Amino acid sequence: SYELDRREIQVEWQYATEPGGQGFLVVVDGPLRQPFSDYMEMSEANAEYDTHTVQSCSLLHNIPKDKRMSFHDTHKMYSRLEAMKVAKEQALVREQAAEYIQDGRDIPPELMHKYKKTIQMKLDPGGRQRAARERERQRLEQQQQQQPPQGQQQGQQQGQQPQQPQQQQAPCPGGTAPPPPPPHPSQQ
């Protein structure tokens, strides 16, 4: 094995097919097998791809491209990290969808729903925390609305009449506010 442009490749000797013929070096780069000279020139000449090995690795490669699941998200902008997360999830979902198609079954809508939920969580991990805080805030608001104000609870517990709310009056134009009304006789 050799490393070339940060890719691991193998270089093999290809023996001549005819007696007395000349052999040559061949590069194996993943599924690509190509004469060394063509590979170094970055030419597609004499390139052979081992499609059998690639196809046996994935059901997806057995499905025609027009039948494969599509996500219609080419207009979306992702950071590099987000793009990798999205690509990984899409590959997993495409593989699952290919399984359904291979078996002659329809792709269940839940598959896409699950994908969208997973992507939302991976791209917005704080979203779950925000949603949980919002649910807790709403729960506390509902509790407060269902309970009577604190003053009424304490007075009722001691056998007293509930307190009448005091009215607040706006200050007078002269600058001094009138005195508060006297307490109700039942509160004395």
Coordinates of C-alpha atoms in Angstrom, one line a residue:
S1 CA 0.0 0.0 0.0
Y2 CA 1.0 3.5 -0.7
E3 CA -0.4 6.9 0.2
L4 CA -0.9 9.3 -2.7
D5 CA -2.7 12.6 -2.2
R6 CA -3.9 11.4 1.2
R7 CA -5.5 8.3 -0.5
E8 CA -4.4 4.8 0.2
I9 CA -3.7 3.0 -3.1
Q10 CA -2.2 -0.3 -4.0
V11 CA 0.3 -0.8 -6.9
E12 CA 0.3 -4.2 -8.5
W13 CA 2.2 -5.8 -11.4
Q14 CA -0.1 -6.8 -14.3
Y15 CA 1.6 -9.7 -16.3
A16 CA 1.3 -9.7 -20.0
T17 CA -1.7 -11.6 -21.4
E18 CA 0.4 -12.9 -24.4
P19 CA 3.7 -14.8 -24.2
G20 CA 6.6 -12.4 -24.8
G21 CA 4.4 -9.4 -24.1
Q22 CA 5.3 -6.6 -21.7
G23 CA 3.6 -6.3 -18.3
F24 CA 2.9 -3.0 -16.6
L25 CA 2.1 -1.4 -13.2
V26 CA -1.6 -1.1 -12.2
V27 CA -3.1 1.1 -9.5
V28 CA -6.0 -0.2 -7.4
D29 CA -7.8 2.7 -5.7
G30 CA -11.0 1.5 -4.1
P31 CA -13.1 0.0 -6.8
L32 CA -10.9 1.6 -9.5
R33 CA -8.2 -0.5 -11.3
Q34 CA -6.2 1.4 -13.9
P35 CA -2.7 1.3 -15.5
F36 CA -0.3 3.3 -13.4
S37 CA 0.6 5.8 -16.1
D38 CA -3.1 6.6 -16.9
Y39 CA -3.8 7.0 -13.1
M40 CA -0.9 9.4 -12.7
E41 CA -2.1 11.5 -15.6
M42 CA -5.5 11.6 -14.0
S43 CA -7.0 10.2 -17.1
E44 CA -10.1 8.0 -17.3
A45 CA -8.4 6.0 -20.1
N46 CA -8.3 2.2 -19.4
A47 CA -10.1 2.7 -16.1
E48 CA -12.0 -0.4 -14.8
Y49 CA -14.4 -0.3 -11.9
D50 CA -15.1 -3.3 -9.8
T51 CA -18.9 -2.7 -9.7
H52 CA -19.6 -6.2 -8.4
T53 CA -17.9 -5.6 -5.1
V54 CA -19.6 -2.2 -4.8
Q55 CA -23.1 -3.5 -5.6
S56 CA -22.8 -6.4 -3.2
C57 CA -22.0 -3.9 -0.4
S58 CA -25.3 -2.0 -0.6
L59 CA -28.9 -2.8 -1.6
L60 CA -29.1 0.8 -2.7
H61 CA -26.9 0.1 -5.8
N62 CA -29.4 -2.5 -7.0
I63 CA -32.2 0.1 -7.1
P64 CA -32.5 2.3 -10.2
K65 CA -31.7 5.9 -9.5
D66 CA -35.2 7.1 -10.4
K67 CA -36.7 4.7 -7.7
R68 CA -34.3 5.8 -4.9
M69 CA -35.5 8.0 -2.1
S70 CA -34.9 11.7 -2.6
F71 CA -34.9 14.4 0.1
H72 CA -35.4 17.5 -2.1
D73 CA -33.1 19.6 0.1
T74 CA -30.6 21.0 -2.4
H75 CA -31.7 24.5 -1.6
K76 CA -30.7 24.2 2.1
M77 CA -27.5 25.7 3.3
Y78 CA -25.5 23.6 5.8
S79 CA -22.2 24.0 7.6
R80 CA -19.6 21.3 6.8
L81 CA -20.4 19.4 10.0
E82 CA -24.2 19.7 9.5
A83 CA -23.8 18.5 5.9
M84 CA -21.9 15.4 7.1
K85 CA -24.6 14.7 9.6
V86 CA -27.3 15.1 7.0
A87 CA -25.5 12.9 4.5
K88 CA -25.0 10.2 7.0
E89 CA -28.7 10.1 8.0
Q90 CA -29.8 10.3 4.4
A91 CA -27.6 7.3 3.5
L92 CA -29.1 5.3 6.3
V93 CA -32.6 6.1 5.3
R94 CA -31.9 5.5 1.6
E95 CA -30.5 2.1 2.5
Q96 CA -33.6 1.3 4.6
A97 CA -35.9 2.5 1.7
A98 CA -33.9 0.3 -0.7
E99 CA -34.7 -2.7 1.5
Y100 CA -38.4 -2.0 1.2
I101 CA -38.2 -1.5 -2.6
Q102 CA -36.1 -4.6 -3.0
D103 CA -38.8 -6.6 -1.2
G104 CA -41.5 -5.1 -3.3
R105 CA -43.0 -3.1 -0.5
D106 CA -44.0 0.5 -0.3
I107 CA -41.7 2.8 1.7
P108 CA -43.6 3.7 5.0
P109 CA -44.2 7.4 5.6
E110 CA -42.9 6.9 9.1
L111 CA -39.4 6.4 7.6
M112 CA -39.3 10.1 6.4
H113 CA -41.0 11.3 9.6
K114 CA -38.3 9.6 11.7
Y115 CA -35.6 11.0 9.4
K116 CA -36.9 14.6 9.8
K117 CA -37.1 14.2 13.6
T118 CA -33.5 12.8 13.7
I119 CA -32.2 15.6 11.6
Q120 CA -33.9 18.2 13.7
M121 CA -32.4 16.8 16.8
K122 CA -28.9 16.5 15.3
L123 CA -28.9 20.0 13.8
D124 CA -30.6 21.6 16.8
P125 CA -29.5 19.7 19.9
G126 CA -30.5 22.6 22.2
G127 CA -34.0 22.5 20.6
R128 CA -35.1 19.7 22.8
Q129 CA -33.9 21.5 25.9
R130 CA -35.7 24.7 24.8
A131 CA -38.9 22.6 24.2
A132 CA -38.6 21.0 27.6
R133 CA -38.2 24.3 29.3
E134 CA -41.2 25.7 27.4
R135 CA -43.3 22.7 28.5
E136 CA -42.2 23.2 32.1
R137 CA -43.1 26.9 31.9
Q138 CA -46.5 26.2 30.5
R139 CA -47.1 23.5 33.2
L140 CA -46.2 26.0 36.0
E141 CA -48.5 28.6 34.4
Q142 CA -51.4 26.2 34.4
Q143 CA -50.8 25.3 38.0
Q144 CA -50.8 28.9 39.0
Q145 CA -54.0 29.5 37.1
Q146 CA -55.7 26.6 38.9
Q147 CA -54.7 27.6 42.4
P148 CA -56.3 30.6 44.2
P149 CA -53.9 33.5 45.1
Q150 CA -51.8 32.9 48.2
G151 CA -53.6 35.5 50.4
Q152 CA -56.9 33.8 49.9
Q153 CA -55.5 30.3 50.7
Q154 CA -54.0 31.5 54.0
G155 CA -57.1 33.4 55.1
Q156 CA -59.4 30.5 54.3
Q157 CA -57.2 28.1 56.2
Q158 CA -57.4 30.2 59.4
G159 CA -61.2 30.6 59.1
Q160 CA -61.0 34.2 58.0
Q161 CA -62.9 35.9 55.2
P162 CA -60.9 36.3 52.0
Q163 CA -59.3 39.7 51.7
Q164 CA -60.8 42.2 49.4
P165 CA -58.2 43.4 46.9
Q166 CA -57.1 47.0 47.5
Q167 CA -57.7 49.3 44.7
Q168 CA -54.8 51.3 43.6
Q169 CA -55.6 54.8 42.6
A170 CA -53.6 57.0 40.2
P171 CA -51.8 59.9 41.7
C172 CA -53.7 63.2 41.7
P173 CA -52.7 66.0 39.3
G174 CA -51.5 68.0 42.3
G175 CA -48.8 65.4 43.1
T176 CA -50.2 63.7 46.2
A177 CA -52.3 60.6 46.3
P178 CA -55.4 60.4 48.5
P179 CA -55.0 58.1 51.5
P180 CA -55.9 54.5 51.1
P181 CA -59.5 53.5 52.2
P182 CA -59.9 52.2 55.7
P183 CA -59.8 48.4 56.2
H184 CA -63.0 46.5 56.0
P185 CA -64.5 45.8 59.4
S186 CA -64.2 42.0 58.9
Q187 CA -60.5 42.3 58.4
Q188 CA -59.8 44.0 61.8

